Short mmCIF file of C-alpha atoms and ligand atoms in Angstrom, two decimals:
data_model
loop_
_atom_site.label_atom_id
_atom_site.label_comp_id
_atom_site.label_asym_id
_atom_site.label_seq_id
_atom_site.Cartn_x
_atom_site.Cartn_y
_atom_site.Cartn_z
CA MET A 443 25.42 6.55 11.93
CA ALA A 444 22.93 9.60 12.20
CA ASN A 445 24.70 13.00 11.90
CA PRO A 446 24.87 14.18 15.35
CA LEU A 447 24.19 17.69 14.17
CA GLU A 448 20.89 17.01 12.69
CA GLU A 449 18.68 16.88 15.88
CA ILE A 450 18.77 17.57 19.16
CA PRO A 451 15.75 16.70 21.46
CA ASN A 452 15.51 18.42 24.60
CA ASN A 453 15.13 15.45 26.85
CA LEU A 454 17.53 15.34 29.62
CA PRO A 455 17.07 17.01 33.28
CA HIS A 456 20.15 19.15 34.29
CA LYS A 457 22.26 16.63 36.43
CA PRO A 458 24.90 17.97 38.30
CA ALA A 459 28.21 15.93 38.35
CA ASN A 460 29.31 14.34 41.50
CA LEU A 461 32.75 15.83 41.71
CA LEU A 462 33.96 15.89 45.40
CA SER A 463 35.25 12.70 46.87
CA ASP A 464 37.36 11.72 49.75
CA GLU A 465 40.04 9.00 49.26
CA ALA A 466 40.06 7.95 52.58
CA SER A 467 36.34 7.37 53.53
CA GLN A 468 35.74 4.23 55.45
CA GLY A 469 38.57 2.23 54.11
CA HIS A 470 37.16 1.83 50.97
CA LEU A 471 39.49 2.94 48.36
CA GLN A 472 38.14 5.81 46.16
CA ARG A 473 38.69 7.97 43.69
CA PRO A 474 41.20 10.92 44.48
CA LYS A 475 39.49 14.17 45.77
CA GLY A 476 38.76 16.76 42.75
CA THR A 477 38.36 13.55 40.21
CA GLN A 478 35.28 12.02 38.65
CA ASP A 479 34.16 8.91 37.31
CA VAL A 480 31.94 9.58 34.22
CA LEU A 481 29.55 6.41 34.37
CA PRO A 482 27.66 4.85 31.39
CA HIS A 483 24.42 7.26 31.51
CA GLU A 484 26.53 10.28 31.45
CA SER A 485 29.06 8.80 29.21
CA ALA A 486 26.75 8.48 26.40
CA LYS A 487 26.00 12.20 26.80
CA TRP A 488 29.80 12.78 26.75
CA GLY A 489 30.26 10.82 23.53
CA TRP A 490 27.45 12.47 21.71
CA ILE A 491 29.05 15.78 22.43
CA GLU A 492 32.42 14.62 21.55
CA GLU A 493 31.22 13.52 18.01
CA THR A 494 29.36 16.68 17.80
CA ALA A 495 32.61 18.60 18.48
CA ARG A 496 34.42 16.55 15.98
CA CYS A 497 31.91 17.13 13.05
CA TYR A 498 31.36 20.55 13.67
CA PHE A 499 35.40 21.56 13.81
CA GLN A 500 36.21 19.13 11.07
CA ALA A 501 33.45 20.82 8.94
CA ALA A 502 35.50 24.55 9.77
CA ALA A 503 38.54 22.74 8.30
CA TYR A 504 39.98 22.23 11.86
CA GLU A 505 42.39 19.16 12.25
CA GLU A 506 43.09 17.39 15.06
CA ILE A 507 46.26 17.18 17.04
CA ARG A 508 46.89 14.87 20.02
CA THR A 509 50.18 15.59 22.54
CA PRO A 510 51.55 14.09 25.50
CA ILE A 511 49.23 13.99 28.80
CA PHE A 512 52.99 15.28 30.46
CA GLU A 513 55.65 17.67 29.17
CA VAL A 514 58.88 18.65 30.83
CA THR A 515 58.08 21.06 33.72
CA GLU A 516 60.20 23.86 32.09
CA LEU A 517 57.55 24.04 29.14
CA PHE A 518 54.85 25.20 31.51
CA GLU A 519 57.37 27.45 33.48
CA ARG A 520 58.26 29.18 30.42
CA GLY A 521 54.91 28.99 28.49
CA VAL A 522 52.27 29.44 30.94
CA GLY A 523 54.41 32.03 33.22
CA GLU A 524 56.47 31.39 36.39
CA ASP A 525 54.16 34.11 38.02
CA THR A 526 50.61 32.73 37.52
CA ASP A 527 48.69 30.49 40.03
CA ILE A 528 49.31 27.63 37.82
CA VAL A 529 52.71 27.27 37.80
CA ASN A 530 53.28 28.41 41.36
CA LYS A 531 50.91 26.11 43.45
CA GLU A 532 48.81 24.05 40.83
CA MET A 533 51.08 22.01 38.62
CA TYR A 534 51.62 17.95 39.33
CA THR A 535 55.34 17.45 39.10
CA PHE A 536 57.33 14.73 39.56
CA GLU A 537 60.72 13.56 38.71
CA LYS A 538 62.02 10.77 36.79
CA ASP A 539 65.74 10.36 35.23
CA ASN A 540 66.85 13.67 37.12
CA ARG A 541 64.37 15.55 34.77
CA LYS A 542 61.19 17.29 36.31
CA MET A 543 57.81 16.45 34.25
CA THR A 544 54.41 17.64 34.82
CA LEU A 545 50.95 16.45 33.92
CA ARG A 546 49.79 18.98 31.78
CA PRO A 547 47.59 21.87 33.39
CA GLU A 548 46.32 23.13 29.86
CA GLY A 549 46.80 22.37 26.16
CA THR A 550 48.11 25.37 24.48
CA ALA A 551 51.89 25.18 25.47
CA GLY A 552 52.26 21.59 24.62
CA ILE A 553 50.87 22.39 21.44
CA VAL A 554 52.90 25.26 20.86
CA ARG A 555 55.99 22.75 21.47
CA ALA A 556 54.49 19.88 19.29
CA TYR A 557 54.31 22.79 16.51
CA ILE A 558 57.78 23.99 16.80
CA GLU A 559 59.18 20.38 17.07
CA ASN A 560 57.19 18.74 14.38
CA GLY A 561 58.01 21.73 11.79
CA LEU A 562 54.66 22.55 11.57
CA SER A 563 55.69 26.14 11.04
CA ARG A 564 56.67 25.20 7.32
CA SER A 565 53.15 24.05 6.62
CA PRO A 566 50.86 26.12 4.93
CA LYS A 567 49.34 29.16 6.88
CA PRO A 568 46.60 29.09 8.57
CA LEU A 569 47.13 25.91 10.35
CA LYS A 570 43.72 25.19 12.15
CA LEU A 571 43.97 22.87 15.05
CA PHE A 572 41.72 21.11 17.71
CA TYR A 573 42.38 18.83 20.66
CA SER A 574 40.56 17.41 23.57
CA GLY A 575 41.63 15.56 26.43
CA PRO A 576 42.40 15.68 30.36
CA MET A 577 44.59 18.54 32.39
CA PHE A 578 45.51 18.50 35.81
CA ARG A 579 45.51 21.51 38.16
CA TYR A 580 46.09 20.91 42.03
CA GLU A 581 43.03 23.08 42.84
CA ARG A 582 40.71 23.26 46.04
CA PRO A 583 37.92 21.17 44.48
CA GLN A 584 34.48 22.40 44.30
CA ALA A 585 31.51 22.09 41.83
CA GLY A 586 32.48 22.92 38.39
CA ARG A 587 36.81 22.81 39.88
CA GLN A 588 38.06 19.93 39.55
CA ARG A 589 41.95 18.63 39.96
CA GLN A 590 41.50 16.39 36.66
CA PHE A 591 39.31 17.89 34.08
CA HIS A 592 38.96 17.69 30.28
CA GLN A 593 39.24 20.51 27.87
CA PHE A 594 38.37 20.75 24.06
CA GLY A 595 40.08 23.30 22.38
CA ILE A 596 40.87 25.27 19.12
CA GLU A 597 44.06 26.85 18.01
CA VAL A 598 44.87 28.87 14.78
CA PHE A 599 48.68 29.37 13.86
CA GLY A 600 49.76 32.14 11.24
CA LEU A 601 47.32 35.09 11.38
CA ASP A 602 47.72 38.08 12.88
CA ARG A 603 44.36 39.43 11.62
CA PRO A 604 41.50 40.51 13.76
CA GLU A 605 39.40 37.82 11.47
CA ALA A 606 41.06 34.93 13.14
CA ASP A 607 40.02 36.40 16.82
CA ALA A 608 36.52 36.52 15.23
CA GLU A 609 36.34 33.00 13.84
CA VAL A 610 37.53 31.03 16.98
CA ILE A 611 35.00 33.12 18.85
CA LEU A 612 32.09 32.73 16.36
CA LEU A 613 32.97 29.03 16.26
CA ALA A 614 32.66 28.72 19.93
CA MET A 615 29.17 30.34 20.06
CA GLY A 616 28.31 28.65 16.94
CA PHE A 617 29.05 25.12 18.68
CA PHE A 618 27.31 26.05 21.83
CA LYS A 619 24.59 27.13 19.78
CA THR A 620 24.23 23.83 18.10
CA LEU A 621 24.26 22.27 21.53
CA GLN A 622 21.18 24.26 22.41
CA LEU A 623 23.00 25.66 25.70
CA PRO A 624 20.84 28.26 27.76
CA ALA A 625 21.80 31.96 27.61
CA LEU A 626 25.59 32.72 27.72
CA SER A 627 27.56 35.76 28.05
CA LEU A 628 30.77 36.52 26.01
CA GLU A 629 33.21 39.09 27.48
CA ILE A 630 36.10 40.51 25.63
CA ASN A 631 39.30 42.53 26.67
CA ASN A 632 42.20 44.18 24.87
CA ILE A 633 45.12 43.72 27.18
CA GLY A 634 47.90 45.18 24.79
CA THR A 635 51.51 44.10 24.21
CA PRO A 636 53.84 43.06 26.87
CA GLU A 637 55.40 46.80 26.67
CA SER A 638 51.84 48.37 26.68
CA ARG A 639 50.98 46.20 29.59
CA GLN A 640 54.08 47.00 31.46
CA VAL A 641 52.97 50.68 31.59
CA PHE A 642 49.60 49.44 32.55
CA LYS A 643 51.24 47.56 35.52
CA GLN A 644 53.12 50.54 36.73
CA LYS A 645 50.03 52.84 36.73
CA LEU A 646 47.92 50.03 38.42
CA GLN A 647 50.51 49.63 41.36
CA ALA A 648 50.50 53.51 41.71
CA LEU A 649 46.79 53.72 42.05
CA THR A 650 46.39 50.71 44.29
CA GLN A 651 49.57 51.43 46.55
CA PRO A 652 47.51 53.31 49.06
CA HIS A 653 45.25 50.42 49.71
CA LEU A 654 47.47 47.64 49.82
CA ALA A 655 46.99 46.97 53.49
CA GLN A 656 43.66 46.33 52.85
CA LEU A 657 43.86 43.73 50.15
CA CYS A 658 44.11 40.17 50.37
CA ASP A 659 47.03 37.96 51.00
CA ALA A 660 46.74 36.96 47.35
CA CYS A 661 46.53 40.34 45.86
CA ARG A 662 49.24 41.57 48.08
CA ARG A 663 51.53 38.93 46.40
CA ARG A 664 49.92 39.67 43.08
CA TYR A 665 50.56 43.45 43.45
CA HIS A 666 54.35 42.41 43.02
CA THR A 667 54.40 39.66 40.78
CA ASN A 668 51.33 39.33 38.81
CA THR A 669 49.71 42.88 39.03
CA LEU A 670 47.10 42.67 36.02
CA ARG A 671 45.76 39.37 38.19
CA MET A 672 44.37 41.40 41.13
CA LEU A 673 41.48 42.70 38.89
CA ASP A 674 40.12 39.22 38.92
CA CYS A 675 40.29 39.13 42.59
CA LYS A 676 36.82 37.52 44.11
CA VAL A 677 37.42 38.77 47.38
CA ASP A 678 34.90 41.48 48.51
CA THR A 679 37.03 43.88 49.88
CA CYS A 680 39.70 44.05 46.74
CA LYS A 681 36.78 43.97 44.50
CA ALA A 682 35.52 47.17 46.78
CA ILE A 683 38.82 48.65 46.19
CA TYR A 684 39.30 48.21 42.34
CA ALA A 685 35.87 49.75 41.79
CA LEU A 686 37.10 52.88 43.29
CA PRO A 687 36.15 55.92 41.01
CA GLU A 688 40.05 56.68 40.19
CA ILE A 689 40.57 53.00 39.38
CA GLU A 690 37.54 52.53 37.56
CA ALA A 691 38.28 55.50 35.30
CA PHE A 692 41.74 54.42 34.52
CA LEU A 693 40.48 50.92 33.53
CA SER A 694 37.85 52.27 31.17
CA GLU A 695 40.70 53.95 29.26
CA ASP A 696 42.37 51.70 26.52
CA HIS A 697 45.85 51.68 27.64
CA SER A 698 47.15 49.50 24.92
CA ASP A 699 49.00 50.31 22.06
CA ALA A 700 47.30 51.43 18.62
CA VAL A 701 47.98 48.55 16.96
CA SER A 702 46.02 46.62 19.31
CA ARG A 703 43.42 49.08 19.59
CA ASP A 704 42.77 48.85 15.77
CA HIS A 705 42.68 45.27 16.05
CA PHE A 706 40.25 45.18 18.91
CA GLU A 707 38.00 47.64 16.90
CA THR A 708 37.81 45.42 13.99
CA LEU A 709 36.85 42.64 15.84
CA LYS A 710 34.16 44.11 17.67
CA ALA A 711 33.08 45.62 14.27
CA ILE A 712 32.89 41.74 13.18
CA LEU A 713 30.94 41.01 16.10
CA ASN A 714 28.55 43.74 15.93
CA HIS A 715 27.83 43.12 12.20
CA LEU A 716 26.94 39.20 13.19
CA GLU A 717 24.98 40.62 16.02
CA ILE A 718 26.80 38.50 18.59
CA PRO A 719 26.23 40.05 21.79
CA TYR A 720 29.27 40.90 24.01
CA ARG A 721 30.43 42.78 26.78
CA ARG A 722 33.80 44.51 26.96
CA ASN A 723 35.27 43.78 30.54
CA SER A 724 38.00 46.01 31.08
CA ARG A 725 38.98 43.86 34.23
CA LEU A 726 39.56 40.66 32.25
CA VAL A 727 42.79 39.70 32.22
CA ARG A 728 42.85 35.75 32.52
CA GLY A 729 45.30 33.53 34.31
CA LEU A 730 47.67 32.78 31.95
CA ASP A 731 51.05 35.11 30.94
CA TYR A 732 51.11 34.16 27.04
CA TYR A 733 47.90 36.42 26.09
CA THR A 734 48.51 39.46 23.75
CA ARG A 735 45.95 41.65 22.67
CA THR A 736 42.39 40.04 22.69
CA VAL A 737 41.38 38.07 25.81
CA PHE A 738 37.71 36.54 26.15
CA GLU A 739 35.60 34.23 28.42
CA ILE A 740 32.34 32.73 27.95
CA THR A 741 30.22 32.23 31.04
CA SER A 742 26.92 30.84 32.13
CA THR A 743 24.98 31.77 35.05
CA HIS A 744 23.65 27.95 35.34
CA LEU A 745 27.24 26.79 36.42
CA GLY A 746 27.49 28.70 40.09
CA ALA A 747 30.83 30.30 41.05
CA GLN A 748 33.09 28.55 38.21
CA ASN A 749 31.02 30.18 35.49
CA ALA A 750 33.59 30.06 32.91
CA VAL A 751 32.67 27.46 30.17
CA CYS A 752 35.37 28.78 27.64
CA GLY A 753 38.32 31.11 27.49
CA GLY A 754 41.14 32.01 25.41
CA GLY A 755 43.05 34.97 23.44
CA ARG A 756 45.69 35.76 21.00
CA TYR A 757 49.23 35.05 22.00
CA ASN A 758 51.48 36.25 19.34
CA ASN A 759 54.85 35.85 21.08
CA LEU A 760 54.31 32.31 22.34
CA VAL A 761 56.03 30.23 19.76
CA GLU A 762 58.86 32.54 19.60
CA GLU A 763 59.32 32.46 23.22
CA LEU A 764 59.48 28.68 22.99
CA GLY A 765 62.02 28.79 20.19
CA GLY A 766 59.98 28.68 17.23
CA PRO A 767 59.88 31.40 14.55
CA PRO A 768 57.72 34.85 15.25
CA THR A 769 54.06 33.29 14.84
CA PRO A 770 50.94 35.00 15.62
CA ALA A 771 48.09 32.55 17.17
CA VAL A 772 44.64 32.67 18.85
CA GLY A 773 42.66 30.05 20.27
CA TRP A 774 40.59 29.11 23.32
CA ALA A 775 39.62 26.00 25.52
CA LEU A 776 36.16 24.83 27.11
CA GLY A 777 35.65 22.81 30.05
CA TRP A 778 33.99 19.49 29.33
CA GLU A 779 32.52 18.91 32.83
CA ARG A 780 31.30 22.31 32.59
CA LEU A 781 29.78 22.13 29.14
CA VAL A 782 28.36 18.36 29.64
CA SER A 783 26.57 20.03 32.59
CA LEU A 784 25.00 22.60 30.31
CA VAL A 785 23.76 20.45 27.43
CA PRO A 786 20.00 19.94 27.93
CA GLY A 787 19.80 16.92 26.20
CA PHE A 788 20.76 14.38 23.25
CA PRO A 789 19.56 12.28 20.93
CA ASN A 790 18.98 8.32 22.70
CA ARG A 791 20.71 5.73 20.49
CA GLU A 792 18.23 3.02 19.65
CA ASN A 793 19.22 -0.41 19.58
CA ASP A 794 18.33 -1.84 15.87
CA TYR A 795 18.10 -5.70 16.74
CA TYR A 796 18.13 -7.63 19.68
CA LEU A 797 18.76 -11.64 19.11
CA VAL A 798 16.87 -14.14 21.00
CA THR A 799 18.41 -17.22 20.52
CA ASP A 800 19.25 -20.73 22.10
CA GLN A 801 21.82 -21.11 19.09
CA PRO A 802 24.46 -18.73 20.43
CA ALA A 803 26.92 -19.89 17.46
CA HIS A 804 24.45 -18.88 14.79
CA ALA A 805 23.33 -15.82 16.52
CA PHE A 806 27.17 -14.38 17.14
CA SER A 807 27.57 -14.76 12.90
CA VAL A 808 24.19 -13.20 12.09
CA ALA A 809 24.88 -10.37 14.53
CA GLU A 810 28.49 -9.80 12.94
CA LYS A 811 26.99 -9.46 9.85
CA ILE A 812 24.20 -7.32 10.64
CA ARG A 813 26.92 -5.05 12.16
CA ARG A 814 28.87 -4.96 8.98
CA ALA A 815 25.75 -3.82 7.08
CA GLY A 816 25.87 -0.69 9.46
CA LYS A 817 23.24 -1.58 12.00
CA SER A 818 23.62 -2.56 15.78
CA ALA A 819 22.97 -5.80 16.94
CA GLU A 820 23.17 -7.28 20.49
CA VAL A 821 23.03 -11.04 21.23
CA ASP A 822 21.11 -12.24 24.32
CA LEU A 823 23.79 -14.29 26.37
CA SER A 824 21.46 -15.43 29.22
CA GLY A 825 20.20 -18.85 28.13
CA LYS A 826 16.65 -18.24 29.56
CA ALA A 827 13.49 -19.02 28.19
CA PHE A 828 12.65 -17.09 24.86
CA SER A 829 9.55 -15.14 26.67
CA LYS A 830 12.33 -13.68 29.15
CA GLN A 831 14.52 -12.69 26.57
CA MET A 832 12.03 -11.43 24.52
CA ALA A 833 11.09 -9.00 27.65
CA GLN A 834 14.72 -8.17 27.50
CA ALA A 835 14.53 -6.79 24.03
CA GLY A 836 12.07 -4.68 25.31
CA ARG A 837 13.97 -3.02 28.06
CA ARG A 838 17.11 -2.65 26.00
CA GLY A 839 15.44 -0.27 23.73
CA ALA A 840 15.72 -2.38 20.65
CA ALA A 841 13.43 -1.36 17.40
CA TYR A 842 13.56 -5.32 16.31
CA ALA A 843 13.81 -8.68 18.16
CA LEU A 844 15.59 -11.17 16.06
CA ILE A 845 14.36 -14.88 16.92
CA LEU A 846 16.74 -17.63 15.99
CA GLY A 847 15.87 -20.74 17.46
CA GLU A 848 16.39 -24.36 16.48
CA THR A 849 13.55 -24.01 13.55
CA GLU A 850 15.34 -21.10 11.72
CA VAL A 851 18.41 -22.29 12.15
CA SER A 852 17.57 -25.56 10.65
CA THR A 853 15.25 -23.91 7.65
CA GLY A 854 17.89 -20.93 7.11
CA THR A 855 15.37 -18.49 8.32
CA VAL A 856 15.15 -15.70 10.89
CA THR A 857 11.81 -14.53 12.68
CA VAL A 858 11.86 -10.68 12.81
CA LYS A 859 9.56 -8.74 15.44
CA ASN A 860 8.87 -5.31 15.12
CA LEU A 861 8.62 -4.29 18.71
CA LYS A 862 6.44 -1.12 18.11
CA THR A 863 3.68 -2.84 16.37
CA ALA A 864 4.31 -6.54 17.52
CA GLU A 865 4.15 -7.52 13.77
CA GLN A 866 5.95 -10.92 13.19
CA THR A 867 7.43 -12.02 9.93
CA ILE A 868 9.55 -15.00 8.78
CA LEU A 869 12.16 -14.51 6.19
CA PRO A 870 14.79 -16.35 4.48
CA GLN A 871 18.33 -15.26 6.21
CA ASP A 872 19.54 -14.14 3.04
CA GLN A 873 17.11 -12.00 2.17
CA PHE A 874 16.79 -10.73 5.67
CA LEU A 875 20.42 -9.89 5.48
CA SER A 876 20.65 -8.09 1.97
CA GLY A 877 17.61 -6.20 2.95
CA LEU A 878 19.40 -4.64 5.75
CA ARG A 879 21.90 -2.66 3.00
CA SER A 880 18.84 -1.38 1.09
P1 HAM B 2334 41.89 28.40 30.93
O1 HAM B 2334 40.69 29.75 31.46
O2 HAM B 2334 42.53 28.01 32.17
O3 HAM B 2334 42.41 28.61 29.47
O4 HAM B 2334 40.88 26.95 30.83
C1 HAM B 2334 39.57 27.02 29.87
C2 HAM B 2334 38.37 26.31 30.52
O5 HAM B 2334 38.91 25.18 31.07
C3 HAM B 2334 37.83 27.32 31.50
O6 HAM B 2334 36.84 27.93 31.15
C4 HAM B 2334 36.91 26.03 32.05
O7 HAM B 2334 35.72 25.60 31.33
C5 HAM B 2334 37.97 25.04 32.28
N1 HAM B 2334 38.69 24.54 33.70
C6 HAM B 2334 39.96 25.30 33.66
N2 HAM B 2334 40.30 24.84 34.88
C7 HAM B 2334 39.20 24.04 35.35
C8 HAM B 2334 39.15 23.11 36.59
N3 HAM B 2334 39.75 22.86 37.76
N4 HAM B 2334 37.97 22.39 36.72
C9 HAM B 2334 37.22 21.93 35.52
N5 HAM B 2334 36.98 22.88 34.45
C10 HAM B 2334 38.25 23.82 34.60
C11 HAM B 2334 43.39 27.84 28.99
O8 HAM B 2334 43.49 26.66 29.64
C12 HAM B 2334 43.71 28.05 27.68
N6 HAM B 2334 44.74 27.14 27.49
C13 HAM B 2334 42.85 28.48 26.65
C14 HAM B 2334 43.59 28.70 25.50
C15 HAM B 2334 43.83 28.22 24.19
N7 HAM B 2334 44.05 30.01 25.21
C16 HAM B 2334 44.45 30.31 23.74
N8 HAM B 2334 44.17 28.85 23.52
#
């Protein structure tokens, strides 16, 4: 198989995914709102990107972890945080045997649970993992935002050094470069420790208190429950308030503790040294409660309102909070659907041999030997005239047609036709098959 990292032609027009569905339309059964069917012309692209990701991250010594799609609800309540939008209103929760279960809204909490439960804390550090799979959030569907979506992510356990933050960010940027994504923006922030954030929160509450009446309902709720998330609000009146000079001045100072600040400075120095462009966004707080110190997001102007293709950060307390030994960790996840829509093209996979035949039993056995030699082979199953089968070979994009008729079977030969040059040769079957391996 060709190395998917080698060559990437830019041959596909951008094709927005068809995301919005209505299950009740005209009595037909339809996919649930906010889900997507990935049809063959798109799944080939998905498959190629997945293969590229696997090669890219394995080459950086990351190993795959697979965890269940559902977990006990408490894991997300404790892991992601009771005050987050995800836990408050977006979880798909159901009850079985008097136990509340939830379809995972993200991957990190489940991986931390698996890390603790399987004693991975005893494995040599750092432990570098990648994962991929469907996630579920009951959100209002719109372009780029689904109720079932897919993430690919990486997590590094056991390193408190800013070099680990730098590596995960660099790997994300490097992977996107390999896929030839159009220009991306990297935003980073330092949100300090839970203690320093408490001080930050109180100050932000004091500064926004005089404006409470003008804030949107969500921000008025967040003011009490999840104060820093107010800064993420997309409502214009709220944005105008958070841009008031006194709040702006407060945000541009660094309110985190000294260790977090040093950590952040080293991370920035590495990014500067490698000439990775980034912007410090002091409003970037992210929607999950487990972060400490570094948070980051990678966005694209080609994605519309839902512009984040990747988000992540450091979470030094989560393993301990979920019952494991103190273990610093850092990671990110990207949204497959958003990524796929940004990838400009992928190499077409050519079919090597198309078997034109009225001797199917022989053809199946030859096709099997071709595949065992590492080439692809498709047998025409139509029973139609050879001229029609030859035309089909061309339509299927095969490099060669392999003709196996009565004459070939009785003489132990195959007729090989190069479909580009129309050159045709008759070879003993054994010679043809042994030639495949050379
Ligand atoms: P997140 O920012 O919630 O982080 O999600 C990561 C990415 O998943 C987003 O940047 C976006 O591309 C995609 N995504 C999220 N929600 C949706 C949706 N409703 N529809 C389509 N795509 C979506 C996390 O999930 C963290 N677990 C990341 C992390 C890993 N932090 C540390 N390690």
